[in-house]
mmCIF file of C-alpha atoms in Angstrom:
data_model
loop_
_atom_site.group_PDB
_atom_site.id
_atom_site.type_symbol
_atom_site.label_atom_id
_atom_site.label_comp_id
_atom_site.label_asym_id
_atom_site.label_seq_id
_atom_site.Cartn_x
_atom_site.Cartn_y
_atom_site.Cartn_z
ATOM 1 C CA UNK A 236 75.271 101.877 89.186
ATOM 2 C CA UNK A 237 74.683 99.529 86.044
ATOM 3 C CA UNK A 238 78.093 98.936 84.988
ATOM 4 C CA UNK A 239 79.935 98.854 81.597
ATOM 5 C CA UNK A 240 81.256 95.744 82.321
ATOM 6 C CA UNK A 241 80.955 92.737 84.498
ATOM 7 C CA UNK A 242 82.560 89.431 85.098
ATOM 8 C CA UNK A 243 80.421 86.348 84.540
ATOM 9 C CA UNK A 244 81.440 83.746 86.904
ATOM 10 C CA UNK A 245 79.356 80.113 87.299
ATOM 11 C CA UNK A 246 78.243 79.563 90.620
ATOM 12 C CA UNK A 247 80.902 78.803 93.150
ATOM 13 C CA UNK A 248 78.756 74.851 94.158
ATOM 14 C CA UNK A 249 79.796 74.435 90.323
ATOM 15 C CA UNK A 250 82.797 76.104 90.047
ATOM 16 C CA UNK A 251 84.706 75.287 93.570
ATOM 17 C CA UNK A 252 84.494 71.539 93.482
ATOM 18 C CA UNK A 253 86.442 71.666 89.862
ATOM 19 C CA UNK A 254 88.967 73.920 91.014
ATOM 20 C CA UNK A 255 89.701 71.547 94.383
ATOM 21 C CA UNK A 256 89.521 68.760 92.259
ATOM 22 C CA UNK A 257 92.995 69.561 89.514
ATOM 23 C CA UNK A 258 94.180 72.454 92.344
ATOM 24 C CA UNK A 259 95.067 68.767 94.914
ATOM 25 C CA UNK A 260 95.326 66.609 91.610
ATOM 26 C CA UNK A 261 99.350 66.741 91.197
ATOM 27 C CA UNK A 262 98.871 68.359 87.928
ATOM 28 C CA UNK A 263 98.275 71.765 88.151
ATOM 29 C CA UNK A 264 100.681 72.893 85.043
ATOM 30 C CA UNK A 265 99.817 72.390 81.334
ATOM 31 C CA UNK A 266 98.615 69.344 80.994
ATOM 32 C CA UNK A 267 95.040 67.292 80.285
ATOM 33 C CA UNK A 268 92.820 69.941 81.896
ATOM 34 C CA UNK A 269 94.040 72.423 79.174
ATOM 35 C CA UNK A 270 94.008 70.025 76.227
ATOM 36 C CA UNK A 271 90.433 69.300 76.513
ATOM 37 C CA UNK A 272 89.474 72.947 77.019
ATOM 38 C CA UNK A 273 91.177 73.293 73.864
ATOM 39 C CA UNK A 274 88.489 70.781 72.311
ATOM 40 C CA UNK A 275 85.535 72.202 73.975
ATOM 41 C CA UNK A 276 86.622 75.652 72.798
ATOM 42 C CA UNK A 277 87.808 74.656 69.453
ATOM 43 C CA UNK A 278 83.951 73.275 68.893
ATOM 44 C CA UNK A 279 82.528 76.371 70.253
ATOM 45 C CA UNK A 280 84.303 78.194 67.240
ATOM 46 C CA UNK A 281 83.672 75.453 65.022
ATOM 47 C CA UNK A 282 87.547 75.427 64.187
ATOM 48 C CA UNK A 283 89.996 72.626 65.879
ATOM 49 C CA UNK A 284 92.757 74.961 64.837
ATOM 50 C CA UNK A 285 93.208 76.155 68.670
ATOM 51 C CA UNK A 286 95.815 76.496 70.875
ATOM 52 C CA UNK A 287 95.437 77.871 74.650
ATOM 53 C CA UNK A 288 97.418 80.938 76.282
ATOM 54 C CA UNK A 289 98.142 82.517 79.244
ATOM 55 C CA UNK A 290 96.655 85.709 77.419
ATOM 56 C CA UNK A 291 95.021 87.611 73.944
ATOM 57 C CA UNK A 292 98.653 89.344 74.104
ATOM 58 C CA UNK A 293 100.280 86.611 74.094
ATOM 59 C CA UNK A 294 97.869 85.328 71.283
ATOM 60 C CA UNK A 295 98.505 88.540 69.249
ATOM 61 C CA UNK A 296 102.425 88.380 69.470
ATOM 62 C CA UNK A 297 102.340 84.962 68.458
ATOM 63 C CA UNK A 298 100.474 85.479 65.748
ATOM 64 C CA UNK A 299 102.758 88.322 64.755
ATOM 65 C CA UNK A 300 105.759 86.195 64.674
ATOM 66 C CA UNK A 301 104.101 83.169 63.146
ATOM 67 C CA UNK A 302 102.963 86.142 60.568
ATOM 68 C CA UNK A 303 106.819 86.825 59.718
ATOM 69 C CA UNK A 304 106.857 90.411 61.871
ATOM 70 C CA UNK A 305 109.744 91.575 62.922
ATOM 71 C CA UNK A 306 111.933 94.699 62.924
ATOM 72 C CA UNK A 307 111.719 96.898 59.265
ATOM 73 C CA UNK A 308 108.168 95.690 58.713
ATOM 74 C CA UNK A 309 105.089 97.210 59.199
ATOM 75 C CA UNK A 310 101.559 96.214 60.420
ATOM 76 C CA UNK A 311 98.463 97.980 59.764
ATOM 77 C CA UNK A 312 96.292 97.970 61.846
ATOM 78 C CA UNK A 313 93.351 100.726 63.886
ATOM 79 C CA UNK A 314 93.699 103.270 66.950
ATOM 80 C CA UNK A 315 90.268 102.133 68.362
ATOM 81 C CA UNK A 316 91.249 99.803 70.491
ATOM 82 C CA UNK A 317 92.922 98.360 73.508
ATOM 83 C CA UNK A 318 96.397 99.182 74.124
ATOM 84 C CA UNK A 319 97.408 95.663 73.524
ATOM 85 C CA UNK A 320 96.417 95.111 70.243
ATOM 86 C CA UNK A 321 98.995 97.777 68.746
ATOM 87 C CA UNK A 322 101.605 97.060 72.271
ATOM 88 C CA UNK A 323 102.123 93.756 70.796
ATOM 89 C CA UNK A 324 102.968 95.218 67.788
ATOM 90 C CA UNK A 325 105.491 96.995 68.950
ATOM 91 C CA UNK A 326 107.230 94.217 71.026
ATOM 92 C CA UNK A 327 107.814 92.357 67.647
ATOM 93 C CA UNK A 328 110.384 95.968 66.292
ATOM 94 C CA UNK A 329 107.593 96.675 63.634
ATOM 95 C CA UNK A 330 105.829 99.804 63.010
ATOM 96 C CA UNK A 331 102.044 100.166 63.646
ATOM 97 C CA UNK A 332 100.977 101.978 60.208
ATOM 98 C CA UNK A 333 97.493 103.147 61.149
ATOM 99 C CA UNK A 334 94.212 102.881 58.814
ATOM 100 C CA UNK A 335 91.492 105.197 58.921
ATOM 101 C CA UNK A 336 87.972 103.695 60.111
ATOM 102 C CA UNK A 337 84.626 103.225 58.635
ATOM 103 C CA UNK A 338 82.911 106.503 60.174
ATOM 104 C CA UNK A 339 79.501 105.084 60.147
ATOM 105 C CA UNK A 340 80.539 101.996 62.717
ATOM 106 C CA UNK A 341 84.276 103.127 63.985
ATOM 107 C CA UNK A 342 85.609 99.850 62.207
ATOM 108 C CA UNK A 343 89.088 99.717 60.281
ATOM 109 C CA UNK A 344 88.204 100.959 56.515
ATOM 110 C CA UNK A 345 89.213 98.301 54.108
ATOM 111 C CA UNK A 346 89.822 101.290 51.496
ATOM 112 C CA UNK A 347 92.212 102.809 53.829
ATOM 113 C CA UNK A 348 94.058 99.622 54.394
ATOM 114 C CA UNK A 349 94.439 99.082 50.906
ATOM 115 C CA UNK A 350 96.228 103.250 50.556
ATOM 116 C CA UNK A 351 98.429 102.039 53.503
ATOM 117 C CA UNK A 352 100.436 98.932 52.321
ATOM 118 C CA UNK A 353 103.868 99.077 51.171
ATOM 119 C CA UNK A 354 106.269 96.771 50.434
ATOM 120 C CA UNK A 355 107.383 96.600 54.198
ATOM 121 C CA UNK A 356 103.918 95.664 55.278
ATOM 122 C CA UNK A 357 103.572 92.089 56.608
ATOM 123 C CA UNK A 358 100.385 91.920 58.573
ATOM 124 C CA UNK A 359 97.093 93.135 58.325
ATOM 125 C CA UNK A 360 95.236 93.764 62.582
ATOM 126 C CA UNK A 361 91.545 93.973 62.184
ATOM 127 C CA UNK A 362 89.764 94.770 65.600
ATOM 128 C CA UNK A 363 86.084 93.210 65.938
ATOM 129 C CA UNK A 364 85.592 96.455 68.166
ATOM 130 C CA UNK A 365 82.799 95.999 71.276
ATOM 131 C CA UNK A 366 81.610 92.732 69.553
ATOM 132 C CA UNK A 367 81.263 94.537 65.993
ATOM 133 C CA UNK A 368 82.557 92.259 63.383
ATOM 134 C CA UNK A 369 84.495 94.326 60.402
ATOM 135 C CA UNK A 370 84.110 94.274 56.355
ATOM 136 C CA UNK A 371 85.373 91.008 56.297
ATOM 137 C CA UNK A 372 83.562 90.558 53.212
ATOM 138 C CA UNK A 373 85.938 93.570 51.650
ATOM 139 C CA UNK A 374 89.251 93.401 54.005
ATOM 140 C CA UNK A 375 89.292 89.138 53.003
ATOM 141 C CA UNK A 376 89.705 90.803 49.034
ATOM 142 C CA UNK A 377 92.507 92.858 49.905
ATOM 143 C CA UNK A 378 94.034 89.981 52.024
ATOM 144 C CA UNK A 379 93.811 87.593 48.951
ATOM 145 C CA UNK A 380 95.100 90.274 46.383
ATOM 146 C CA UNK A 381 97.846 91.930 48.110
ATOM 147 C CA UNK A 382 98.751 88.005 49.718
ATOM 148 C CA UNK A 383 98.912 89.803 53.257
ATOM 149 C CA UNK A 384 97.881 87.609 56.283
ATOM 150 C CA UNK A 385 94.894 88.810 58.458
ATOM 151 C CA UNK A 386 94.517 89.086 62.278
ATOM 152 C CA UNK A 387 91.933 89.295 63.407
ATOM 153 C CA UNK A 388 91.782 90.863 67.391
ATOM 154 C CA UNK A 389 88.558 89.409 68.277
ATOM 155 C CA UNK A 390 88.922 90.115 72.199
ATOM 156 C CA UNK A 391 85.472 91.991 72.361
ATOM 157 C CA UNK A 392 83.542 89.288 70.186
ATOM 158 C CA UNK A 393 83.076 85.655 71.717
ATOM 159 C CA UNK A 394 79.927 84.227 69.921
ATOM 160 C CA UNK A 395 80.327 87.107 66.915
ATOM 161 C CA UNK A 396 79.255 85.516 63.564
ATOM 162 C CA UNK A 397 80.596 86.044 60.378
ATOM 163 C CA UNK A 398 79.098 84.026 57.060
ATOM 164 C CA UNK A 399 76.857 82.322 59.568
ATOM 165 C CA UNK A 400 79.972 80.601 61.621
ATOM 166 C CA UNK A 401 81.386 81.737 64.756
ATOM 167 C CA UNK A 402 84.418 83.848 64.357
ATOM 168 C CA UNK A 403 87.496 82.055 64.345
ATOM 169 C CA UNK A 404 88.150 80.541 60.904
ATOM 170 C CA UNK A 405 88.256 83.277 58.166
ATOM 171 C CA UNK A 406 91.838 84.332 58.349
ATOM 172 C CA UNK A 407 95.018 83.282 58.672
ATOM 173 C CA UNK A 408 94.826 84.151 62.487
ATOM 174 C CA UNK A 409 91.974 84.641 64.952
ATOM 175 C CA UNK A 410 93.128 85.669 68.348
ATOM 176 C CA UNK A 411 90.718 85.800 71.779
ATOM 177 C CA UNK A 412 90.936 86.768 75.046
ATOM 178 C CA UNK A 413 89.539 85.381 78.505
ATOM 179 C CA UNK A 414 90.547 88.337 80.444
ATOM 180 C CA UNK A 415 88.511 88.928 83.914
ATOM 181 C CA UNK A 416 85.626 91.156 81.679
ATOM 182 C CA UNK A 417 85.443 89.264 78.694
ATOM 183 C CA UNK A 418 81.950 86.847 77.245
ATOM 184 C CA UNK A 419 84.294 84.405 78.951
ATOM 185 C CA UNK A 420 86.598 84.771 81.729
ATOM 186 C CA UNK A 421 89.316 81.995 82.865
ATOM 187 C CA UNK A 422 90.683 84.894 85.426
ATOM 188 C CA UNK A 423 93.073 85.752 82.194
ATOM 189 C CA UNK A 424 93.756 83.958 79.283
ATOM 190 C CA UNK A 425 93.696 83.580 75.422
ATOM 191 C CA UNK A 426 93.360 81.730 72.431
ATOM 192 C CA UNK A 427 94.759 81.493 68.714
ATOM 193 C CA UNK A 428 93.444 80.204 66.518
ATOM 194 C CA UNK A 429 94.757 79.189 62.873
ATOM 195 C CA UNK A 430 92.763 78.830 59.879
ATOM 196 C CA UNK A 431 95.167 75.803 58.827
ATOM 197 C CA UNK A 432 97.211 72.976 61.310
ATOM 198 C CA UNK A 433 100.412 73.513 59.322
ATOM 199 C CA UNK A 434 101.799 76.078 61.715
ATOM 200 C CA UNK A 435 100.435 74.791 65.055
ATOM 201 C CA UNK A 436 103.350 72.844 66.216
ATOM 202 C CA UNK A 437 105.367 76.431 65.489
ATOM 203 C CA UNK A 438 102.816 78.176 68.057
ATOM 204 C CA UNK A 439 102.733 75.263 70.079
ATOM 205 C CA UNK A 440 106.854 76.059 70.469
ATOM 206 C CA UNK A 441 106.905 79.421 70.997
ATOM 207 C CA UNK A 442 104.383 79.052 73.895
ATOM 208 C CA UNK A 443 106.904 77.297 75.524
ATOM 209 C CA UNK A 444 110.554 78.271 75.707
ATOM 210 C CA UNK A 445 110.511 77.058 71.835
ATOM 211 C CA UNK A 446 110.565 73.481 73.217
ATOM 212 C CA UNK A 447 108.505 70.641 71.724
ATOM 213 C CA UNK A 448 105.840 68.848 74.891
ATOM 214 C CA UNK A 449 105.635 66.081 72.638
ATOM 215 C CA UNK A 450 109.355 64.864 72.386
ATOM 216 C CA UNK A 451 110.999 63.809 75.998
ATOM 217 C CA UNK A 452 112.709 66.971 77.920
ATOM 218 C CA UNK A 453 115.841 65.423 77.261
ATOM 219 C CA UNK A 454 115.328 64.695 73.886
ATOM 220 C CA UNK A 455 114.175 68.134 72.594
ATOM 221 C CA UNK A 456 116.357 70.478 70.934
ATOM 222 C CA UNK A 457 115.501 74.370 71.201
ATOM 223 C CA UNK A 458 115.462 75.820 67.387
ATOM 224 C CA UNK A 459 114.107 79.208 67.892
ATOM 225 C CA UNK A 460 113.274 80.727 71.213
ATOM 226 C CA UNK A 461 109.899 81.193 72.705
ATOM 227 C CA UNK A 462 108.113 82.211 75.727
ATOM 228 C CA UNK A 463 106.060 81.179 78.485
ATOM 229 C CA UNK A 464 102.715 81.507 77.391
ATOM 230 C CA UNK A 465 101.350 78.390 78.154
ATOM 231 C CA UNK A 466 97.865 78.193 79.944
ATOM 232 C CA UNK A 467 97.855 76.245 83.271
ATOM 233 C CA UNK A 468 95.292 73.202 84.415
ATOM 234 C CA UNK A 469 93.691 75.221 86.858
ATOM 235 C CA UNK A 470 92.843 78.503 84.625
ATOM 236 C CA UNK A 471 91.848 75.106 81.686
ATOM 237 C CA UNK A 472 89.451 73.891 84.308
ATOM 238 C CA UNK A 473 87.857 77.531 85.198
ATOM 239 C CA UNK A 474 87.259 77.908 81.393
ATOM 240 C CA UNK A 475 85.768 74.659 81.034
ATOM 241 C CA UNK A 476 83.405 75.545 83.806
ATOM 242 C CA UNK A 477 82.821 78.486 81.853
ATOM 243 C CA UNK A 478 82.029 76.872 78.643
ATOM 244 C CA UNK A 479 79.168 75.269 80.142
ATOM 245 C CA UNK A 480 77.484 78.820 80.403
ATOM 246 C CA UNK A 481 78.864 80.284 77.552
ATOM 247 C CA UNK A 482 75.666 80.453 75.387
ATOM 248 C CA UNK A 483 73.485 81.754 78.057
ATOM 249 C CA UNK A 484 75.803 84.711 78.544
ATOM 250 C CA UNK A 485 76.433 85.737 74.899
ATOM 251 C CA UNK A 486 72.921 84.964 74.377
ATOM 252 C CA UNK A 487 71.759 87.757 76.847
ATOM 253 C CA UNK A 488 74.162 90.294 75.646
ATOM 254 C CA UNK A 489 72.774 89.466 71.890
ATOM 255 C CA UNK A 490 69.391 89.627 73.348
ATOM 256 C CA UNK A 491 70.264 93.545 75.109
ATOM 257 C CA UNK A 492 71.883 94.727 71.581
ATOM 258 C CA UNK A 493 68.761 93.931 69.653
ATOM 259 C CA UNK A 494 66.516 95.339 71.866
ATOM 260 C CA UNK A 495 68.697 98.250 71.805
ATOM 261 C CA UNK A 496 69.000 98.279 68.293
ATOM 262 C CA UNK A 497 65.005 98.488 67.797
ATOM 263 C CA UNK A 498 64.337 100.359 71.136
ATOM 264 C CA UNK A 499 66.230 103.479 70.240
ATOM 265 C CA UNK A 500 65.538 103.835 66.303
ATOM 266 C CA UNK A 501 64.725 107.237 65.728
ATOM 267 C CA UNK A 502 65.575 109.405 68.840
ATOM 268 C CA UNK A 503 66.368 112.452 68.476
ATOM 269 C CA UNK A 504 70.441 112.829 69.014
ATOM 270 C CA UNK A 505 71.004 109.022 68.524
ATOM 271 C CA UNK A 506 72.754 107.885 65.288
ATOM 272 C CA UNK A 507 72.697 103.471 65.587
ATOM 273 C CA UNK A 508 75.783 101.957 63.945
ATOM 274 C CA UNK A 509 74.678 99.674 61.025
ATOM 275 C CA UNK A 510 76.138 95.978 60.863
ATOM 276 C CA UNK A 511 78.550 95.013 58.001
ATOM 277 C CA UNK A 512 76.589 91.792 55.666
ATOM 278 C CA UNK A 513 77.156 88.804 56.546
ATOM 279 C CA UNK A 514 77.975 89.508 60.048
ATOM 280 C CA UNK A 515 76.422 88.802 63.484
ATOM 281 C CA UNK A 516 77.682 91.157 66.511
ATOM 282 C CA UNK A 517 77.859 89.486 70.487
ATOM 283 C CA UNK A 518 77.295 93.272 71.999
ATOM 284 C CA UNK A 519 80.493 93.030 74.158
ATOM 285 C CA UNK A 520 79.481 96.617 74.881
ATOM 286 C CA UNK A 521 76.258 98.574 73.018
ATOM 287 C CA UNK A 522 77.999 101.140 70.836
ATOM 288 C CA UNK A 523 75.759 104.576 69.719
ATOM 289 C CA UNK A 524 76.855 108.011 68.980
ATOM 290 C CA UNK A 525 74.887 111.200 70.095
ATOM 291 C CA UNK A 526 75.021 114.585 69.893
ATOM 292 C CA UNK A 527 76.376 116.637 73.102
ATOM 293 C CA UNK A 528 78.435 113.237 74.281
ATOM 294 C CA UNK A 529 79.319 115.042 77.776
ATOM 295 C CA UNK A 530 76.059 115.654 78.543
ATOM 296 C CA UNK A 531 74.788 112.613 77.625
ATOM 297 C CA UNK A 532 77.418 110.865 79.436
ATOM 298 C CA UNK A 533 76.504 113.027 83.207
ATOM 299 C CA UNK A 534 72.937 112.390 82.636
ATOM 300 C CA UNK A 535 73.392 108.625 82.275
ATOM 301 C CA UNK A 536 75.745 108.566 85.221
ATOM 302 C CA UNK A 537 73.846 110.806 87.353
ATOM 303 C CA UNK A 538 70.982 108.218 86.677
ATOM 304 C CA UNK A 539 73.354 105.266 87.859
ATOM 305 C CA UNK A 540 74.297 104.126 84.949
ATOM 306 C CA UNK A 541 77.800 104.253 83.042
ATOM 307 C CA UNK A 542 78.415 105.637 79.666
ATOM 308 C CA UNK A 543 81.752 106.204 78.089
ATOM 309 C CA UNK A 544 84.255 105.715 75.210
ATOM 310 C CA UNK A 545 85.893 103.037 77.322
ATOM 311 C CA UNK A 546 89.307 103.406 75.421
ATOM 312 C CA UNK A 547 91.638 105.578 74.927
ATOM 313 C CA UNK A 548 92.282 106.141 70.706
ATOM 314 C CA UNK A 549 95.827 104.184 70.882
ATOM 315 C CA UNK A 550 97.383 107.438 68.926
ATOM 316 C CA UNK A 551 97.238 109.512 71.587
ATOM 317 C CA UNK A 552 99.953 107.601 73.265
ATOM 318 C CA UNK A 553 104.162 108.213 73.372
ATOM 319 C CA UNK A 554 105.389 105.002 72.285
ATOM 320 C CA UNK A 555 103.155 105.349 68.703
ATOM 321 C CA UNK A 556 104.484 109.034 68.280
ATOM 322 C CA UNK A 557 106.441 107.059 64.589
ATOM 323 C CA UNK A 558 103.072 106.474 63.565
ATOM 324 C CA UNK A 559 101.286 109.527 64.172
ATOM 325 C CA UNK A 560 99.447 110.661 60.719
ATOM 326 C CA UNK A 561 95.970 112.394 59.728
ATOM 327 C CA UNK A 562 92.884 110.475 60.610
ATOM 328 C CA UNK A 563 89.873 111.977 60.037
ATOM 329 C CA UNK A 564 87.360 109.641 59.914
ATOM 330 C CA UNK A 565 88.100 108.659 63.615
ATOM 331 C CA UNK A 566 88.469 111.837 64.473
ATOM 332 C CA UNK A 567 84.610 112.319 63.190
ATOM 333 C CA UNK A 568 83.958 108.885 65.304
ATOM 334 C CA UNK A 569 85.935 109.171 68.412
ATOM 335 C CA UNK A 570 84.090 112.463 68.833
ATOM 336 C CA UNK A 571 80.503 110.939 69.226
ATOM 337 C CA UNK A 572 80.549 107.579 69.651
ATOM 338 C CA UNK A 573 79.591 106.068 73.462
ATOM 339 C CA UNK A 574 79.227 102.903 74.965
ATOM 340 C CA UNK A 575 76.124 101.953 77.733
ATOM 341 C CA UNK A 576 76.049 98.236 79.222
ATOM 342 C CA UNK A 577 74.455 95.542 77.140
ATOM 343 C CA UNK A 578 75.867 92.187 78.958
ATOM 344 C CA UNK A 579 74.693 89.368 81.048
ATOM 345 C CA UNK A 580 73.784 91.399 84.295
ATOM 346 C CA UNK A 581 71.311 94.079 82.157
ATOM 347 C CA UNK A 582 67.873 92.808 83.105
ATOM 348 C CA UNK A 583 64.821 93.328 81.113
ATOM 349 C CA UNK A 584 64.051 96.131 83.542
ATOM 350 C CA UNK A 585 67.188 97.999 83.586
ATOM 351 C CA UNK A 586 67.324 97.824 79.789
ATOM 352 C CA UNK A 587 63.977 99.733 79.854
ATOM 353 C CA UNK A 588 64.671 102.022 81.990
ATOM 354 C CA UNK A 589 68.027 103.180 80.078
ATOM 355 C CA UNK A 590 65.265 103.951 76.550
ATOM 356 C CA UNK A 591 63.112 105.506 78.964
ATOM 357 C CA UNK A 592 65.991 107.824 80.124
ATOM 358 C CA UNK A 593 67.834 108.597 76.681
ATOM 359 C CA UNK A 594 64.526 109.016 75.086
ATOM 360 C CA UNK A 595 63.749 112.057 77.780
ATOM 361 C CA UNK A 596 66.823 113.603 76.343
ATOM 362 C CA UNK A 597 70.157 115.308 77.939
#
């Protein structure tokens, strides 16, 4: 079976020797390892604005509280997603206030963000869905009228592009994870990233119990509480490892998406998902929609190869029940819309063979 996803991990005559090396060093916490992934990482995105975490939760929920969210306020954000993007909503008190998607590509609509703010909204959570980036172009105009921050959840697009940079920059907050099936795994982890330094030594607090690593133990006094969502020297020195591949992996999965994208133009029962201007995707996943999605889905698999919707529409689930309203255009979406693999570990060959088989039909 091709699979839908796949961890990339460099090979263990690289990796192993790093790991022994901080694992026996003494210093196995926070400490050097993770401040110069930080760098490395920060230059990747092309913004030193960066700060390491155990996890793209704990990026989003500090992001959320850096934003001002709390309990009374809302956030808008989309149901096509991973649980976690709208959990950590929830674990600030705040209300997720969900905004209809873009039906042609299953991104949040900026229109329908714009009907959905009130005077209790306090964050905007765009989701750069399967390496997709949004309307950035349209959702940074309602940002800079309304004077709402933007997240952006960009767990699913490592090595996306937007305005010819790497995503990372544009708004107020970018957040990533390096969970196990991510462009780039440290086992788990995350990143935020701010657009401006002013409220890094904030983050940098609530990472950590709300304590300050740059005053003496003794000397610190707590102000606000935080957590422990610090990343650790040994997960630092997996990702820096990592780094050193990163181009070569989000390079194949760009390199699967636009063969895709040219491949299967004009099939009968395929519909391809345009790209937003000014916008590069990294293919996390290769997203389609097609007529008959069950069928299309047991062919595929009977074939050895997996097709699905992945995720679950976040609606569907108990603890949103407050938010539960009339969403058509996903419902339009969610309805056709599959994934197939596109990453690292699709070879010329198998991408081939999955045309060959979707152009015979279902």
């Amino acid at each position: 079976m091709i699979p839908m996803v796949k961890p990339f991990v460099a090979p263990a005559e690289v990796m192993m020797p790093e790991i022994e090396r901080t694992l026996y060093s003494g210093y196995i916490a926070e400490g050097e390892k993770v401040y110069e992934f930080e760098s490395v990482f920060g230059s990747y995105i092309r913004n030193s604005n960066v700060l390491s975490l155990n996890s793209g939760t704990a990026a989003l929920h500090i992001a959320l509280l850096l934003a001002g969210v709390g309990p009374g306020d809302e956030v808008i954000s989309t149901a096509l997603t991973a649980e976690p993007t709208n959990v950590a909503i929830k674990l600030t008190g705040a209300k997720v206030v969900w905004a209809d998607v873009d039906v042609n590509t299953g991104l949040i609509d900026p229109e329908s963000i714009r009907q959905k703010i009130t005077e209790r909204t306090k964050a905007i959570m765009v989701v750069h869905y399967a390496g997709m980036v949004c309307d950035m172009d349209k959702i940074n105009i309602v940002s800079s009228e309304t004077g709402i921050p933007v997240i952006e959840d960009t767990a699913h697009a490592m090595g996306s592009g937007y305005c010819g940079k790497p995503v990372g920059g544009n708004s107020a907050y970018t957040c990533f994870s390096l969970q196990a099936i991510k462009h780039l795994t440290t086992v788990d982890g995350g990143f935020i990233a701010l657009k401006t330094p002013d409220r890094l030594p904030d983050a940098r607090k609530l990472r950590w119990f709300g304590l300050d690593k740059k005053v003496p133990r003794l000397e610190n006094d707590i102000k606000f509480p935080g957590y422990k969502y610090h990343m650790n020297n040994v997960n630092a020195t997996i990702g820096l490892v990592q780094m050193r591949y990163i181009d070569r992996v989000v390079g194949r999965h760009k390199d699967n998406g636009r063969y895709f994208d040219k491949a299967l133009s004009g099939i009968p029962g395929v519909t391809l998902l345009p790209y937003y201007g000014h916008t590069e995707p990294s293919y996390w996943l290769y997203t389609l929609k097609v007529e008959n999605r069950n069928d299309f889905v047991r062919m595929m698999e009977e074939n050895g190869i997996a097709a699905s919707e992945l995720h679950l529409r976040n609606d569907r689930h108990s603890v949103f029940a407050e938010s539960k309203c009339e969403l058509p255009a996903l419902d339009e979406f969610y309805s056709t819309f599959v994934h197939i693999p596109c990453g690292w570990w699709v070879t010329d060959a198998d991408r081939e063979r999955i045309v060959a088989l979707i152009k015979k039909g279902w």
